[in-house]
Amino acid sequence: MKRQIPLIISFVCGIFMLIQFFIPHPGFISVYRGILNWARIIGVFALIIGIGTLVRLHFRRITRRSPGWFYSVVVFAGLIVTASAGIIGGTRGKLFVWIFQNINIPLDATMFSLLAFFMASAAYRAFRARTLDATLLLIAAVIVMFGRVPIGDFLWQAVAPQSWVDKVPFLPEQVAEWVMSGPNMAARRGIMIGAALGAISTSLKIILGIERSHFASSSQ
Amino acid sequence: MSLTERLLNIDRRYIYLVIAVAVLVPFILPFHMPVYVSQPVRSVYDFIEALPEGSVVLVGFNYSPSTMPELYPMSLAVLKHCCSRKLKIIGMTLYSSAATIGDTALKEMAESCSYQELQDYVYLGYKPNFEATMLGIGEDIADPFPTDYMNRPVTEISMMKNIKNYRDIALVIDLGSGNTPEAWIAYAGSRYGQKIASGCTGVMVSGLYPYLKAGQLVGLIGGLKGAAEYEKLVKLTGKATLGMNAQSMAHLAIIFLVLLGNVVYLISRHKARKKVKV
Amino acid sequence: MNRKILAIIILFFIPILPIISTAETANLRGIDTPNDNGGSIILEWEVDTEFPRIKSYRIFRSEVTIGDMKPIGNAEPGVNRYIDNKVTRGKGYYYIIQTIYNDGVVANSPMIGPVVPKAQWFDKSLLPTAGGVLIISGILIFFIYHAKSGKKLTIRRIPGLEAIDEAIGRATEMGKSILYVSGIGGIRSMATIASMNILSRISRMAAEYETPLLVPCSDPVVMNIEREIIRNAHMDAGRPDTYRQENVFFITEEQFAYAAAVDGMIIREKPAAIFYMGAFMAESLILAEVGNVSGTIQVAGTDSITQLPFFIASCDYTLMGEELYAASAYLSKDPLLLGSLKGQDIGKLIVIACIIIGVILQLLGYQWFTNLFR
Amino acid sequence: MFNAIGIWVAIGLTICVYSFLYKDNPLFKFAEHLFVGISAGYLLAIAYHTNFLPYIYYPLKSALTEGKYREFSVLIPSLMGLMLFSRFVPRYNWMVRWPFAFLMGYSAGVKIPVIMQADIYRQIQGTIQPFGDKSSLWAITNAVMIMLGVICTLIYFFFSRERKGLSGGLSEAGIIFLMIGFGASFGYTVMARISLLIGRVDFLLQNIPFINSIVSNGR
């Protein structure tokens, strides 16, 4: 029972959603709309689960006084203040918007902007033309980096002979665009087709109940 | 320690400094460089330009605060274009962390071109589950969005009276930092034949080219440069245009670092070989 | 018996036949939109040759034959099509189109109708897609069951795997440890699952050579599974005594803090080999750069395409995208994985064949094949 | 006042995060954990208003007060949603499989035809279509190159045969396309990260007193 019913649910939902794609009849569509709504409602709970896991992790840290437990207190303080501000004051509430504008945005954006520095350091230290592959990669990267900012065209127009500039005033930009829409696009398309076949095969295995790794986490 | 060795083992904090300077200097000593508008960006502009007055566009603010520096200026430029063309705008988001961003962007647009909420634009807020939301709009937008951001029933909003599903929406503009463009293409594009334009972060650009070239996207605005190009098209001097100088300098700095790194590496390898010979 | 089946088939197909009701009067035609749910009607008319004189068209609709005509929409001059999607399935509708000229003259077309919107049971425009789904699914299912039934399927050796063996060998020679990073994906991510198969091979070799294997984790569930895998590897190698549970440990779920902690380990422990296998995000380059600078042998594998450039540039060998899954199938010899991999290969061959045939037909001027792939 | 404090908080937190560049330190850890807490709280509040209220609370309310009994149907998916919580109770954690089975099954089924169309069919068509345009040599050369690129990349990811002869050569060519593609992606990633930094620098320069006067003069 515990094993069979989930497999049946997957199979029925999967097959229904697969064939409804081809059937525009309203009878099918109303069932389909029902399924979409159900998925959405379950989704609401799935969101809360993520928070539940987080709360559990930090709660344990605090009760066990594990190293850095003070930071877990910070997590809780942030969570409780923000959630109550938003739930009581509404999503356009003054405090809620204030927290978002002045804490959430700067923290998230700054955290990610650290990568600009890491990237520069990696560019200097790790991006070496050690192999033919790495060399090709670097050349393409430099072309795109140079061509996709105004200074590429600017330098080209300043340095290249005037007759060339007259012919192709935006050469760096155009070369970058060719790399993007030519070789880059071809490679990405190949990867995409391969990945699509992989996704179809995984989906089929889920519907047929052969692939069950998504149940694994629940039995842990 | 020889120079090459010292250069090889340079403290990474010096490199951080180089980047900081490259980004800072253009802010203090600004200069002007012309922005070239690339075809994928122009296509989005031309498509919106050709829409008749009163057409409906659905704008998805699907980015987290971390990518605001790239996508917020882009959002403003695109919104400005839509309101200058007198289009009806439906805003929404599939990212919980973007709910407030969409609201702010639409308000900023409404102030600058005197748009009225519920008449000229509507903000529907956030819904989880890409698939269910995108497919739901294809049947009836009130399924995924029974209410707007302020919990007002969508059926009672005057602007929404004649808008039921994708058939009434001329263009979906996804401003996204994740895999929302792919999802729109699959669930709204293939299934309902919806026209889609994408404004995305730089990281996503190269992966979206196959869709662009196969005609599944009407156009693509990529990264801060794309935003600057759009600002140029709508004649707006926004954050993206101002950022282009710093962007240029930083790119030059990184290209320089890559070249320097490789030169040092080649020299040290050459030396190492010599030593072996001796 | 056969007749019954035939009758059922015919009955089944009747609703599919597009029902076209054309009004011959004037140039206006009303058609039930094919392949839809009965929610719209297409109106078409001929564009007046004198259309520069035309200001606009207005479309009127009624549900009864006489009177009660209500305006429902407008069309620009030069347009010859209007889709009315505010109709109820099964009801009859009557239409008139009014031409408004620049000089104020208004002309009505004769009324057409009734046009009845109907729903179809199969969207015929999707026939090629349905065919494609059937063919690809059929091939995949065939190979999956073929492999399950015990037939031997072989896949080629993946070059990255040799790099793995070499790296472990070197770590043993140097008497140093190996670091295994399984990324920040949860256990439901395909890449993490593949990573577990590769870990079981690496831990087995490490156990045999008695080389210490360090596994810092960013997901508690993945950590438990990794402990299990490594303990089993030690058992299989006949060295349960050398298993150290504390070598597989949880650090934190926060991305940058995790990366900083692993970087610290790379600098302090100076492992001889580092493996990055699984799902990675922006932390990839923070890790790989430090590993590269410290001169460690690094082998990476991920399906996160945006992170691949960083691994390719800074690692000695990188399993790209699907190669990660293939490596995992190769090592685990799991018939399911092998079977679906084989099926996907046949799928790729079909795609290549379609492209080549399509290009030839397109060059010869035949458009129909290209149009199949709408 | 409220806004002025906000800006100082934002500046302070930005600097806390940048202190990580020097080395990992308590200020960074504080900022990082604050971020985790705030974003979870934000998510909770947004989910409450945009999902819990319209999908579960209002329908149930109208079912109870206005007698719209059909709305009671939201109880079924809600129950399935609640089953997700059984994950925290070892004895009943098998229940978590039901909602999972529903979500996985439904999204697997939805995916197959749309992926077939968007990622396979349209891509095949997009590769063939350009051969219809025989107007210029450049166009046709590009079309041939893209076709070869797609085919070689596909062959590179072909696993059931050894790489020998023709397929070996083609997969070698595939690597060239892949590397150029990854390089392009790398170039754009650099652009993206730098843009984020520019955004933060712009914020700091505009909001720190002293400095903003220099910058605005410069503009």
mmCIF file of C-alpha atoms in Angstrom, chain A residues 36, chain B residues 129-136 183 187, chain D residues 103 106-108 110-111:
data_model
loop_
_atom_site.group_PDB
_atom_site.id
_atom_site.type_symbol
_atom_site.label_atom_id
_atom_site.label_comp_id
_atom_site.label_asym_id
_atom_site.label_seq_id
_atom_site.Cartn_x
_atom_site.Cartn_y
_atom_site.Cartn_z
ATOM 1 C CA LEU A 36 -3.080 22.894 -11.864
ATOM 2 C CA ASN B 129 5.121 26.939 -9.370
ATOM 3 C CA PHE B 130 6.179 28.148 -12.844
ATOM 4 C CA GLU B 131 4.397 25.447 -14.772
ATOM 5 C CA ALA B 132 1.035 25.711 -13.080
ATOM 6 C CA THR B 133 1.022 29.502 -13.261
ATOM 7 C CA MET B 134 2.079 29.759 -16.897
ATOM 8 C CA LEU B 135 -0.305 27.042 -18.023
ATOM 9 C CA GLY B 136 -3.064 28.545 -15.877
ATOM 10 C CA ALA B 183 9.626 27.890 -18.955
ATOM 11 C CA TYR B 187 4.508 26.395 -21.428
ATOM 12 C CA LEU D 103 3.846 16.852 -8.059
ATOM 13 C CA TYR D 106 2.149 15.899 -13.013
ATOM 14 C CA SER D 107 5.266 17.866 -13.888
ATOM 15 C CA ALA D 108 6.811 14.874 -15.661
ATOM 16 C CA VAL D 110 3.451 18.204 -18.586
ATOM 17 C CA LYS D 111 7.113 18.344 -19.528
#
